Coordinates of C-alpha atoms in Angstrom, one line a residue:
Chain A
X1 CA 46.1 -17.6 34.9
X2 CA 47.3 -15.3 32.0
X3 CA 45.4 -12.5 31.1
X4 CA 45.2 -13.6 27.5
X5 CA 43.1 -16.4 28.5
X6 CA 40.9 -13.8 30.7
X7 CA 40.6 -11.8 27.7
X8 CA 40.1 -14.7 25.1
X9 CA 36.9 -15.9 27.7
X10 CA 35.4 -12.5 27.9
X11 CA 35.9 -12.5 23.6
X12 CA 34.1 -15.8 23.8
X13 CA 31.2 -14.6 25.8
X14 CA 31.0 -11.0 23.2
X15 CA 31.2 -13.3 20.4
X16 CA 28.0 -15.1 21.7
X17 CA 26.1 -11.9 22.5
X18 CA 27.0 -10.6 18.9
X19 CA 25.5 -13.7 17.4
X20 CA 22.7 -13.5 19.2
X21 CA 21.8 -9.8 18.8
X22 CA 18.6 -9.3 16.5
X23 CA 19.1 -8.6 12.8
X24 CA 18.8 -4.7 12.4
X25 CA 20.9 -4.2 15.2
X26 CA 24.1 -6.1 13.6
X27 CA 23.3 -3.9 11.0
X28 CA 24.5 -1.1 13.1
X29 CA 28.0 -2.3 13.0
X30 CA 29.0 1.0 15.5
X31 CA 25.9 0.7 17.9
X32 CA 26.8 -3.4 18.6
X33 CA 30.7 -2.1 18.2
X34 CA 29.6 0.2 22.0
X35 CA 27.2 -2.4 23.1
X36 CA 30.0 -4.8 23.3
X37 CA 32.6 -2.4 24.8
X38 CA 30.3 -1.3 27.6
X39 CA 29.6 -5.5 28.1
X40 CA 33.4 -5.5 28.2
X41 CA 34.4 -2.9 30.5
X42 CA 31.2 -4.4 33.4
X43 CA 32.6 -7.2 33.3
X44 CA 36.3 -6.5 33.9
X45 CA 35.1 -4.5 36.6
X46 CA 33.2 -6.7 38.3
X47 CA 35.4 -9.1 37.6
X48 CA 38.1 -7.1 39.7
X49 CA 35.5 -6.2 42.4
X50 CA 34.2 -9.9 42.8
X51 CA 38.4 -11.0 42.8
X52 CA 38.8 -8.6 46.0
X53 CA 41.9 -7.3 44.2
X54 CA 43.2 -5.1 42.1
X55 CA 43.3 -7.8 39.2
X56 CA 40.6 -9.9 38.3
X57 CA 41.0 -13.7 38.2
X58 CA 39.9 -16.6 35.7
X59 CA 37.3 -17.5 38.7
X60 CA 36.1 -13.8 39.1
X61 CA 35.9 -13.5 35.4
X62 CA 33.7 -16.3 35.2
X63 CA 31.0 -15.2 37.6
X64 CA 31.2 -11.9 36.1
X65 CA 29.8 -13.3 32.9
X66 CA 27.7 -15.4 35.1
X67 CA 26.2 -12.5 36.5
X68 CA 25.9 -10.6 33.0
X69 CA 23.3 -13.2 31.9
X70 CA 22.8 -15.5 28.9
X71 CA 23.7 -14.1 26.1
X72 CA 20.4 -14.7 24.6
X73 CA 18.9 -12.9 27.6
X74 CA 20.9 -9.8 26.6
X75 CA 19.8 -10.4 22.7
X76 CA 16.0 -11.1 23.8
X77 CA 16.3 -7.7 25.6
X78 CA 17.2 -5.9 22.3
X79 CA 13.9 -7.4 20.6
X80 CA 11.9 -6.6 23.1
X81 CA 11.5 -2.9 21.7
X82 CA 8.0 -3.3 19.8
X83 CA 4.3 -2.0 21.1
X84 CA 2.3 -5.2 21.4
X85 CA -0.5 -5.6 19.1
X86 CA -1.7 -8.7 18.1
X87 CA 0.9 -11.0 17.3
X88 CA 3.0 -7.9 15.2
X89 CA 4.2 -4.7 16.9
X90 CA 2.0 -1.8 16.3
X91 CA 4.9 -0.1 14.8
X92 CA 4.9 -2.7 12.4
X93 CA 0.9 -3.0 11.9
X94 CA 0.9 0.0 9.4
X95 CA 2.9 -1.4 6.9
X96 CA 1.9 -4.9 7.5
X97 CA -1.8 -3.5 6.8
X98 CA -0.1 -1.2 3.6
X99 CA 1.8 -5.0 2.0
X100 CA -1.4 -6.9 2.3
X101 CA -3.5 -4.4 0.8
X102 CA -1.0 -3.8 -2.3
X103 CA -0.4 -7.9 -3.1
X104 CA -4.5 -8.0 -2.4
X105 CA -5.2 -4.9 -5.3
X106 CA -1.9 -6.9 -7.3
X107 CA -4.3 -10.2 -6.6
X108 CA -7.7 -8.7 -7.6
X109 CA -6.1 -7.0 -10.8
X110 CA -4.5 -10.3 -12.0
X111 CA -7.8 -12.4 -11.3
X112 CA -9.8 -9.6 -13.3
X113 CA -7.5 -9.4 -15.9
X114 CA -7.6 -13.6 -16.2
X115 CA -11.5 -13.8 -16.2
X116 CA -11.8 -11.0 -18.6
X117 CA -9.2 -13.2 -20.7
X118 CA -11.2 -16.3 -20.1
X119 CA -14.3 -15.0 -21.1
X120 CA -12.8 -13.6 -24.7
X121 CA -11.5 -16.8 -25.1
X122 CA -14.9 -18.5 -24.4
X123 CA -13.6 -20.9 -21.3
X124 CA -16.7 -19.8 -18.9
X125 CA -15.9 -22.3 -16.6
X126 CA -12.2 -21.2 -15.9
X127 CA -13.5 -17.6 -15.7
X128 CA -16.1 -18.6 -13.3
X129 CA -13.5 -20.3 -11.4
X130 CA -12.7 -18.3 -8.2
X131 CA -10.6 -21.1 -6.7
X132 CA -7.0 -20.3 -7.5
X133 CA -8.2 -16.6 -6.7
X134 CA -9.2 -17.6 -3.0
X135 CA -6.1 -19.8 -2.5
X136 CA -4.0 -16.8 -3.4
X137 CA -5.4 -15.0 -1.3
X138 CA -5.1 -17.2 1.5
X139 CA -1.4 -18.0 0.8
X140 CA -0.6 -14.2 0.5
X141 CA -1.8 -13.5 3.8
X142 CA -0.5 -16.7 5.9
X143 CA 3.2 -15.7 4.5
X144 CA 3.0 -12.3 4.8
X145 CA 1.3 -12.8 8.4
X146 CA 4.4 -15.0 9.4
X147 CA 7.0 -12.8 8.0
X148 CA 5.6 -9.7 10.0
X149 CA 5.3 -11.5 12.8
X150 CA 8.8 -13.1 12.7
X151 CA 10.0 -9.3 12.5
X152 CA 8.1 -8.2 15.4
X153 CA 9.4 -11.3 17.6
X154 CA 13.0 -10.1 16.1
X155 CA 11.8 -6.6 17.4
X156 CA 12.7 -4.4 13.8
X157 CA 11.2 -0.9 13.7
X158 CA 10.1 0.1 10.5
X159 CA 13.5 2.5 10.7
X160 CA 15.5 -0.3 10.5
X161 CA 14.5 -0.9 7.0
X162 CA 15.8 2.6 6.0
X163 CA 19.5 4.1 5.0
X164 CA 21.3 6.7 7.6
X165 CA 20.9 9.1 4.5
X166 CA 16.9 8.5 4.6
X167 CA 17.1 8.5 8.5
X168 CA 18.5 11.7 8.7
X169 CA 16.2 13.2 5.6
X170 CA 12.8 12.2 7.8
X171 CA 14.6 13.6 10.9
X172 CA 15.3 16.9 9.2
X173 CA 11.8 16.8 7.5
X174 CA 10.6 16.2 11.3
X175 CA 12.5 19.2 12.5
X176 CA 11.0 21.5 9.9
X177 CA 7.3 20.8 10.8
X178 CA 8.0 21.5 14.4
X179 CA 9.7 24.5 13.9
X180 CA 6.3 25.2 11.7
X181 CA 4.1 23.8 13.8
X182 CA 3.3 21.4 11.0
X183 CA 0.9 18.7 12.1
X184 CA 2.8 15.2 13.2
X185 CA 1.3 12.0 13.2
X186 CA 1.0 10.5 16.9
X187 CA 0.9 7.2 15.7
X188 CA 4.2 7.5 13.6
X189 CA 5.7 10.7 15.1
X190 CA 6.7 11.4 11.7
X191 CA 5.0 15.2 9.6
X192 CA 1.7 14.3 7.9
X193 CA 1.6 15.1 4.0
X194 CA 0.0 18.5 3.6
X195 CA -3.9 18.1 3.0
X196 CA -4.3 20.9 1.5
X197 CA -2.2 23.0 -1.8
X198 CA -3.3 26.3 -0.9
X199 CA -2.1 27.7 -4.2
X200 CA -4.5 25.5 -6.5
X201 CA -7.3 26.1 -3.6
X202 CA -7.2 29.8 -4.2
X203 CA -6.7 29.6 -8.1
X204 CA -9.7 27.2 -8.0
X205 CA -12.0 29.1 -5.6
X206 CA -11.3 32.6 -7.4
X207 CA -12.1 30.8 -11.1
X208 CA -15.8 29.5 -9.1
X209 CA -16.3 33.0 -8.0
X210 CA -15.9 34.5 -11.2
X211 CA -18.2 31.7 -12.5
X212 CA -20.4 32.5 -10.4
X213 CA -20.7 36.7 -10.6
X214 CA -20.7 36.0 -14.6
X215 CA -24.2 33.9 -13.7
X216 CA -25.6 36.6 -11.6
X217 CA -24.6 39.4 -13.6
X218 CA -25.3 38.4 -17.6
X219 CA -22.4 40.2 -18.8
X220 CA -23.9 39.3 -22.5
X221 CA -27.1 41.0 -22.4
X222 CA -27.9 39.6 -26.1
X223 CA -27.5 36.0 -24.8
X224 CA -29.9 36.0 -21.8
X225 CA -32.5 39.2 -23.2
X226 CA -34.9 35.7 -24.8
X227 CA -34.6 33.7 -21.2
X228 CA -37.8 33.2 -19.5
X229 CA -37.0 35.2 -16.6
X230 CA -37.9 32.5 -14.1
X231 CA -35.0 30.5 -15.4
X232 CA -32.3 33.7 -14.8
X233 CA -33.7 33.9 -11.4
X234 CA -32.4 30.1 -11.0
X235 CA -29.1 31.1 -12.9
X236 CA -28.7 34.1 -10.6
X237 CA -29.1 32.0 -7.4
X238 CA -27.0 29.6 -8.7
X239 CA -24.6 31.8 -9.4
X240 CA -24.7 32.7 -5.5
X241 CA -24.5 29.3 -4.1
X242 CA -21.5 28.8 -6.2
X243 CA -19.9 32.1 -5.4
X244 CA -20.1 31.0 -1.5
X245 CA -18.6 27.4 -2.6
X246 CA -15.4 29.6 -4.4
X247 CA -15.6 31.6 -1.5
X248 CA -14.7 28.6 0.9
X249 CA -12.6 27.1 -1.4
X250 CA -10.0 30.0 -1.2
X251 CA -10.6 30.8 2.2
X252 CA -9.3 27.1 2.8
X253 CA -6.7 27.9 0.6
X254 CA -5.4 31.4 2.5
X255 CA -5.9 29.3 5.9
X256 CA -3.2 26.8 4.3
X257 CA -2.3 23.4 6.5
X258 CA -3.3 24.9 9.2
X259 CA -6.5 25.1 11.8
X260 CA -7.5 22.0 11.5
X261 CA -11.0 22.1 13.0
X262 CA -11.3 25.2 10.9
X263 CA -11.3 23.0 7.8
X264 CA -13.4 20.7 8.7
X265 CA -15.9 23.3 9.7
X266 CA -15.6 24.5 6.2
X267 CA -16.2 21.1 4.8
X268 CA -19.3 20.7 6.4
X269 CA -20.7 24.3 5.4
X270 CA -19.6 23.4 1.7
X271 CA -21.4 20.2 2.0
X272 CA -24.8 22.6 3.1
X273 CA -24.1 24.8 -0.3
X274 CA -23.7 22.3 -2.5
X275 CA -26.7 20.5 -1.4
X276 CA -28.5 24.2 -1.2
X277 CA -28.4 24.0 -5.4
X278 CA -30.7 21.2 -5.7
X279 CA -33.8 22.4 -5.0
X280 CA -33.1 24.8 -8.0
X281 CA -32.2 21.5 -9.9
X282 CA -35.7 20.1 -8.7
X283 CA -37.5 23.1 -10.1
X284 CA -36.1 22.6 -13.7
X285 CA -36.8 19.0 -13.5
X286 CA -40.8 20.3 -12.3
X287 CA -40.2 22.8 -15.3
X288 CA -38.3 21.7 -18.4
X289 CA -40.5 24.4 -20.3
X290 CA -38.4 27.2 -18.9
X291 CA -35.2 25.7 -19.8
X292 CA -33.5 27.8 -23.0
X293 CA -32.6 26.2 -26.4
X294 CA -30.4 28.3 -28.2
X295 CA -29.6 28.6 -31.6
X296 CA -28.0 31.2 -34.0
X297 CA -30.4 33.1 -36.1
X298 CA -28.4 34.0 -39.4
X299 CA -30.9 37.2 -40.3
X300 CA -30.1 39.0 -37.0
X301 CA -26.8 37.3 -36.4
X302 CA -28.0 36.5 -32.7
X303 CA -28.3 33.8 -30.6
X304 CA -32.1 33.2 -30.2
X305 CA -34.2 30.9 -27.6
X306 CA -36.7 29.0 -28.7
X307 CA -37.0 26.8 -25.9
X308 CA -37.5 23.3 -25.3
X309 CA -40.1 21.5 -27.0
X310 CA -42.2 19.3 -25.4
X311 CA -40.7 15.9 -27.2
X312 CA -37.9 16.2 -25.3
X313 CA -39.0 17.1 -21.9
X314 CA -38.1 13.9 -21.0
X315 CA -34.8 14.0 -21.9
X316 CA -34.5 17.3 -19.7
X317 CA -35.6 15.8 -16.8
X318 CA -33.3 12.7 -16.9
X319 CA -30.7 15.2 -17.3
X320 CA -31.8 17.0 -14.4
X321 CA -32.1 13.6 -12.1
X322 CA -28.7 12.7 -13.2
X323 CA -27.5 16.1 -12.1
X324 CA -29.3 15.8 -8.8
X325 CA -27.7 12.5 -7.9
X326 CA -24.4 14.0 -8.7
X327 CA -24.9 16.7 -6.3
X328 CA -25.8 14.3 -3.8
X329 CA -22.8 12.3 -4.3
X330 CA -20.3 15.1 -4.6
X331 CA -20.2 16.1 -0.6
X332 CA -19.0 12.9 0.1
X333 CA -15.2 14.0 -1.3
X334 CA -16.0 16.4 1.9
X335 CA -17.1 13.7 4.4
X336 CA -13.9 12.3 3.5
X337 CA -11.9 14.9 4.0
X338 CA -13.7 15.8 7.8
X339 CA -12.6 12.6 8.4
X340 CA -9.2 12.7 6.9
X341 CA -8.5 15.6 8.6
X342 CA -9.2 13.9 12.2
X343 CA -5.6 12.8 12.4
X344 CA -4.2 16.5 11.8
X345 CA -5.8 17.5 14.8
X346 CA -2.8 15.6 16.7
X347 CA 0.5 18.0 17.7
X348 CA -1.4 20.6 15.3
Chain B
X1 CA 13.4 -14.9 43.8
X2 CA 16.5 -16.2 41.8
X3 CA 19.1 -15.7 44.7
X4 CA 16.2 -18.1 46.7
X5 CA 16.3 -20.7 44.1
X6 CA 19.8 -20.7 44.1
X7 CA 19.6 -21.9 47.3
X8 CA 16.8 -24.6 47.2
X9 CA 19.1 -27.4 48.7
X10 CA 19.4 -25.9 51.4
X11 CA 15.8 -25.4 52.0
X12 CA 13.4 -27.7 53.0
X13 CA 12.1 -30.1 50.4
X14 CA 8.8 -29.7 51.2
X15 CA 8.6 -26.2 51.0
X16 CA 6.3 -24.3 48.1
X17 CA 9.4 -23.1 46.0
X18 CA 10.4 -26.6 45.3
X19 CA 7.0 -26.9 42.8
X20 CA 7.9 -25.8 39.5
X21 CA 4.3 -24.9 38.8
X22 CA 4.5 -22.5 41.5
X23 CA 8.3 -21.2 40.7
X24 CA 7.1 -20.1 37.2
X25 CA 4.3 -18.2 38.4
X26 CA 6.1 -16.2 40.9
X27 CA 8.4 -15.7 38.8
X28 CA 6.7 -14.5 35.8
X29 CA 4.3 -12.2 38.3
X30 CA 7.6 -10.9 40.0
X31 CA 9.6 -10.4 36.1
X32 CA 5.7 -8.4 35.5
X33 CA 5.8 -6.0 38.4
X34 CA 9.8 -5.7 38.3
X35 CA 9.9 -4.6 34.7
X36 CA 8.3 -1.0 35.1
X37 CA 9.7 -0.6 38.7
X38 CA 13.3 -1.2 37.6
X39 CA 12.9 1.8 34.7
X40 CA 11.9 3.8 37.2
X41 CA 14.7 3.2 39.6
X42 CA 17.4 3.3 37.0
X43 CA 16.0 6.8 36.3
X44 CA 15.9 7.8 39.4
X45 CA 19.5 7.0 39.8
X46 CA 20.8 8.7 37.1
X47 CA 18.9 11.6 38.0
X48 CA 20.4 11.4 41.9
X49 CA 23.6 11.8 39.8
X50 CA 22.7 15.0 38.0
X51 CA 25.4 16.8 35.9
X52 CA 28.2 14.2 36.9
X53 CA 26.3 11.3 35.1
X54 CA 26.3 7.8 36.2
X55 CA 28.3 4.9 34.3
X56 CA 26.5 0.9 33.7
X57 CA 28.5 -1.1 36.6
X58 CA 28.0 1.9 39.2
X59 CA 24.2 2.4 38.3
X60 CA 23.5 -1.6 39.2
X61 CA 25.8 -1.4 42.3
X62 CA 23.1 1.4 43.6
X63 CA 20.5 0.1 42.6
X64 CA 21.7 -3.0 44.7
X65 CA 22.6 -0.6 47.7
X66 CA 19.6 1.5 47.8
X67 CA 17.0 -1.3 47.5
X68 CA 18.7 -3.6 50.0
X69 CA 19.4 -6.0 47.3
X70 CA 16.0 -6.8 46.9
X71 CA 15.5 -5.3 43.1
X72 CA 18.4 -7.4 41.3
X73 CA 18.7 -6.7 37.3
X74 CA 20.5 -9.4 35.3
X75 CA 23.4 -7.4 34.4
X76 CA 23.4 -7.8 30.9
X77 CA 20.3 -6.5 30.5
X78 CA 20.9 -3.1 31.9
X79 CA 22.3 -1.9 28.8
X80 CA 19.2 -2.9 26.0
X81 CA 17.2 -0.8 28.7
X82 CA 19.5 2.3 28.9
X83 CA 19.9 2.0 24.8
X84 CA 16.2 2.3 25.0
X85 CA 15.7 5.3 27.5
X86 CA 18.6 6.9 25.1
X87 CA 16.7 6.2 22.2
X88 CA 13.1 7.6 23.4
X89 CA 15.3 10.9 24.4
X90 CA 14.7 10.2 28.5
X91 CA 18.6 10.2 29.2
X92 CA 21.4 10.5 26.8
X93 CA 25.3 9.4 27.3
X94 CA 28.7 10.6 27.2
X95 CA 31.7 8.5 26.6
X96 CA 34.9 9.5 29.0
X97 CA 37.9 7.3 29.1
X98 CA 38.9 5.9 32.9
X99 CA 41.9 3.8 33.6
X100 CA 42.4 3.6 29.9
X101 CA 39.0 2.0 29.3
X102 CA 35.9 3.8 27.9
X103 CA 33.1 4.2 29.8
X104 CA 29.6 5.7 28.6
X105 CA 28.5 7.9 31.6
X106 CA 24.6 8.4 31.6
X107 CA 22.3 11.9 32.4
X108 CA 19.0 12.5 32.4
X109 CA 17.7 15.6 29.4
X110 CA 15.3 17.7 30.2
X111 CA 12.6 16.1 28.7
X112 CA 13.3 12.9 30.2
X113 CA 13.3 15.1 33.9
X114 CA 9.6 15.5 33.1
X115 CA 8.4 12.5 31.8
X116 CA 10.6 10.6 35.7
X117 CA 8.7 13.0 37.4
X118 CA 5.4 12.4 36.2
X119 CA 5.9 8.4 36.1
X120 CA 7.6 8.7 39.5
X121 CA 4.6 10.9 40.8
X122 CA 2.1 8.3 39.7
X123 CA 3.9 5.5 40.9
X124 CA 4.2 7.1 44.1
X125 CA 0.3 8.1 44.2
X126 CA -0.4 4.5 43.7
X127 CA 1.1 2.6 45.9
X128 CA -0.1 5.2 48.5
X129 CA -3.3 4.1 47.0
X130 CA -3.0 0.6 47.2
X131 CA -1.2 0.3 50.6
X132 CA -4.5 -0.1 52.5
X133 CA -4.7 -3.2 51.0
X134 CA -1.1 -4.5 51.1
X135 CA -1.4 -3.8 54.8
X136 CA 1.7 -1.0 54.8
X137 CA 2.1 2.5 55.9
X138 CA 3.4 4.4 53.0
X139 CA 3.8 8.2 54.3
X140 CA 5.0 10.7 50.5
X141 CA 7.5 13.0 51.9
X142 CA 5.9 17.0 52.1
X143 CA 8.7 19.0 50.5
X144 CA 6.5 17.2 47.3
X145 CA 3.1 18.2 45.8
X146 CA 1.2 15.8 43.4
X147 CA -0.8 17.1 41.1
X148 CA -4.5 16.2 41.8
X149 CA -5.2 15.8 37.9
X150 CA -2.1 14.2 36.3
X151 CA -0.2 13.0 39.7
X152 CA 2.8 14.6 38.6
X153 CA 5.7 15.2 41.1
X154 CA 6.7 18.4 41.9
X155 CA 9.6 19.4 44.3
X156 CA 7.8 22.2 45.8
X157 CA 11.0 24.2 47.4
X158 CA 12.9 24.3 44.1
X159 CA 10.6 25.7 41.5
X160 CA 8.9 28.9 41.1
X161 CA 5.6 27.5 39.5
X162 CA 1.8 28.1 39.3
X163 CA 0.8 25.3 36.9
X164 CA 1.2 22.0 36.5
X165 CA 3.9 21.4 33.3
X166 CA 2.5 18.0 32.5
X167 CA -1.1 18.7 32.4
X168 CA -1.3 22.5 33.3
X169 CA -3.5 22.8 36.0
X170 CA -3.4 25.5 38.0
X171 CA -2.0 24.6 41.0
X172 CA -1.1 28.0 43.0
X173 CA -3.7 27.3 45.6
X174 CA -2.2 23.8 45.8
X175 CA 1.4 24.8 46.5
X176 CA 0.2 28.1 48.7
X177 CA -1.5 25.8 51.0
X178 CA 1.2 23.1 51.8
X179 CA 4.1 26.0 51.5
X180 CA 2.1 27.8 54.7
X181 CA 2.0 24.0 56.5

């Protein structure tokens, strides 16, 4: 038999394994162009071993291929490269979790925007209508369900999806944070965004101190001379609660994107100091009487208190709840951040 | 399993292997425990060839030789799996020309010397484990310590060590103790 027809049967059986081979990978046009020269070269090895000569025969050059495998064994080995979760990779699960959630947010915003039309327009029963919002829902996530799971059967990475040029950016990127010591994500592998900009941390923090040595200091001796001196005693431990918050502020902005715990500790000493400046809230609320009123007194050309009066006490102390409920709320920007900052500890 | 079906006419027809019910059990149990056991072989190989690399054909025809042809690979698949090692940094490959053909010739990196080590220390701690209950003798050669915490491998008579580099226990005591056995 010539070798020609050898050669055109070992073609045959490449062909096959290049059809077969998932998706991303003919992509790679140089990574199948090795797979199938290192197919090629086994085979005409074996195919000489198995022919007990130093040639290989058709018959030898059968069973070689015979023992490679089908070629959709070979291609079913290729997709077999994805973490099992669920039905789709975990490699996959981020962005499958990242599509749903946009196309939901898209779904919401149209079904607002239609009931709000709806309404103008006076059709109360179409804006009360939730059907069509449900069923999109629903289709949304069965098609986007089967496409992610298609992909994971076809076992694409989320790299696949990606240029050599963007490839080699993230790689570079990744290099950079080592050399760091920048925190890396161990679920992705890939640098986490910086949690922090130091820069606007410290500017921030210093502007709070400043803030804050202004309220214990009265640099305007005019302005707070007609305070009830109860009330500056407030101001002036205000003014020290919110130095210590500017104080943490810049110290997380010096420590930078690093020492994770560090931060988080921070956090939850911030989250004390905030809280720390209600109870002065509390007393103003007990004592709206001390709170100043100032107005400009055109004989002495001075700004002159003459307090609250009692009409609008009420007033004062609804401002003062809604203060104190802000303050409550506010630590919860840090709660979020302890817990954002969990997955920095990785590789840190 | 495959080389016995092969041979089911000659067998008797009575006999359990004829069932298909039975056939795709074995078989899928077998593919199971075969899977992470063949990695681990094929490392080992390459490793065993150290700095002159080891080539596709040659690394199935030792795998065939050392395990007494009783862990067969479907040829064809070999290669996905050494893409895959090459891809997770565990080996990496070298393309020389023989004979006028190219060949990619396989070694193991550093990092992937580590991670073999560990998984092969592991492995080997487990089957000790389990050999109770298989009814078999498995006796871990001594020029090896394991470590107690991580079961890492470690070739006691070539490295100059006092902690373990997977898990970093201190070890010295360890390694003092079976270097004076």
């Amino acid at each position: 038999m010539s070798r020609q027809y050898m050669e055109a049967i070992v073609k045959e059986f490449l062909k096959n394994v290049k059809k077969k081979l998932p998706e991303w990978l003919k992509e790679k046009k140089k990574e199948v162009k090795d797979i199938l020269a290192e197919l090629e070269e086994h085979i005409w090895e074996k195919a000489e071993e198995l022919s007990g000569m130093a040639q290989p025969t058709e018959d030898s050059v059968r069973l070689a291929i015979a023992h490679m495998g089908t070629p959709e064994s070979i291609a079913k080995e290729y997709k077999r490269r994805g973490t099992p979760k669920y039905y789709i990779t975990e490699e996959l699960w981020p962005i499958y979790t990242k599509v749903l959630t946009i196309i939901f947010l898209v779904i919401i915003a149209i079904g607002i925007f239609s009931t709000v039309f709806n309404i103008i327009t006076g059709d109360l029963a179409e804006a009360l209508n939730f059907f069509s919002f449900f069923t999109g829902f629903f289709s949304a996530f069965t098609i986007v369900t089967i496409i992610f799971v298609v992909l994971s059967m076809e076992g694409y990475f989320p790299e696949d999806f990606k240029s050599e040029r963007e490839l080699k950016k993230e790689a570079r990127r990744l290099e950079i944070a080592q050399e760091k010591g920048l925190p890396i994500s161990s679920r992705t592998g890939k640098p986490l965004k910086p949690f922090i900009h130091p820069v606007g941390e410290i500017i921030g923090g210093i502007v709070v101190i400043i803030i804050g040595v202004f309220l214990i200091t009265y640099p305007i001796p005019g302005l707070v001379n007609s305070m009830n001196p109860g009330f500056l005693l407030i101001l002036g431990v205000f003014g020290v609660v919110i130095i210590i918050e500017g104080g943490l502020d810049t110290t997380r902005g010096v420590i930078g994107n690093y020492k994770v715990k560090t931060h988080q500790i921070i956090h939850i000493i911030t989250i004390g100091v905030k809280l720390a400046s209600i109870p002065l809230v509390v007393i103003l609320w007990s004592r709206p009487d001390i709170i100043p009123f100032l107005i400009w007194d055109n004989s002495t050309n001075t700004l002159v208190n003459i307090g609250v009066t009692p009409e609008f006490y009420d007033l004062c102390r609804n401002i003062m709840a809604v203060i104190i409920v802000i303050t409550i709320i506010t630590p919860i920007e840090d709660i979020y951040k302890i817990i954002k900052l969990e997955k920095y500890k990785v590789k840190n | 399993m495959r080389k016995i079906i092969k041979r089911v006419k000659e067998l008797g027809p009575t006999a359990l292997i004829a069932s298909r019910e039975f056939r795709n059990f074995v078989e899928k149990f077998e593919s199971e425990i075969n899977r992470g056991i063949s990695t681990l072989c094929i490392l080992s190989i390459i490793n065993q060839a150290g700095d002159e690399g080891m080539y596709g054909y040659k690394i199935l025809k030792e795998l065939e030789e050392q395990t007494n042809d009783m862990l067969v690979i479907e040829e064809g698949t070999l290669y996905p799996l050494l893409r895959k090692l090459e891809r997770d940094k565990l080996i990496k490959s070298e393309r020389r020309e023989f004979s006028g053909r190219p060949r990619n010739y396989y070694f193991m990196t550093e990092n992937g010397l580590k991670i073999y080590n560990h998984i092969n220390g592991f492995f080997s701690k487990l089957t000790e484990s389990i050999s109770p209950l298989m009814d078999m003798n498995v006796n871990l050669k001594e020029d090896y310590i394991y470590c107690p915490n991580c079961a890492n491998k470690i070739d006691i008579s070539k490295e100059d060590f006092n902690f373990c580099e997977i898990c970093g226990l201190n070890i010295r005591d360890l390694k003092e103790r079976r270097l004076k056995k």
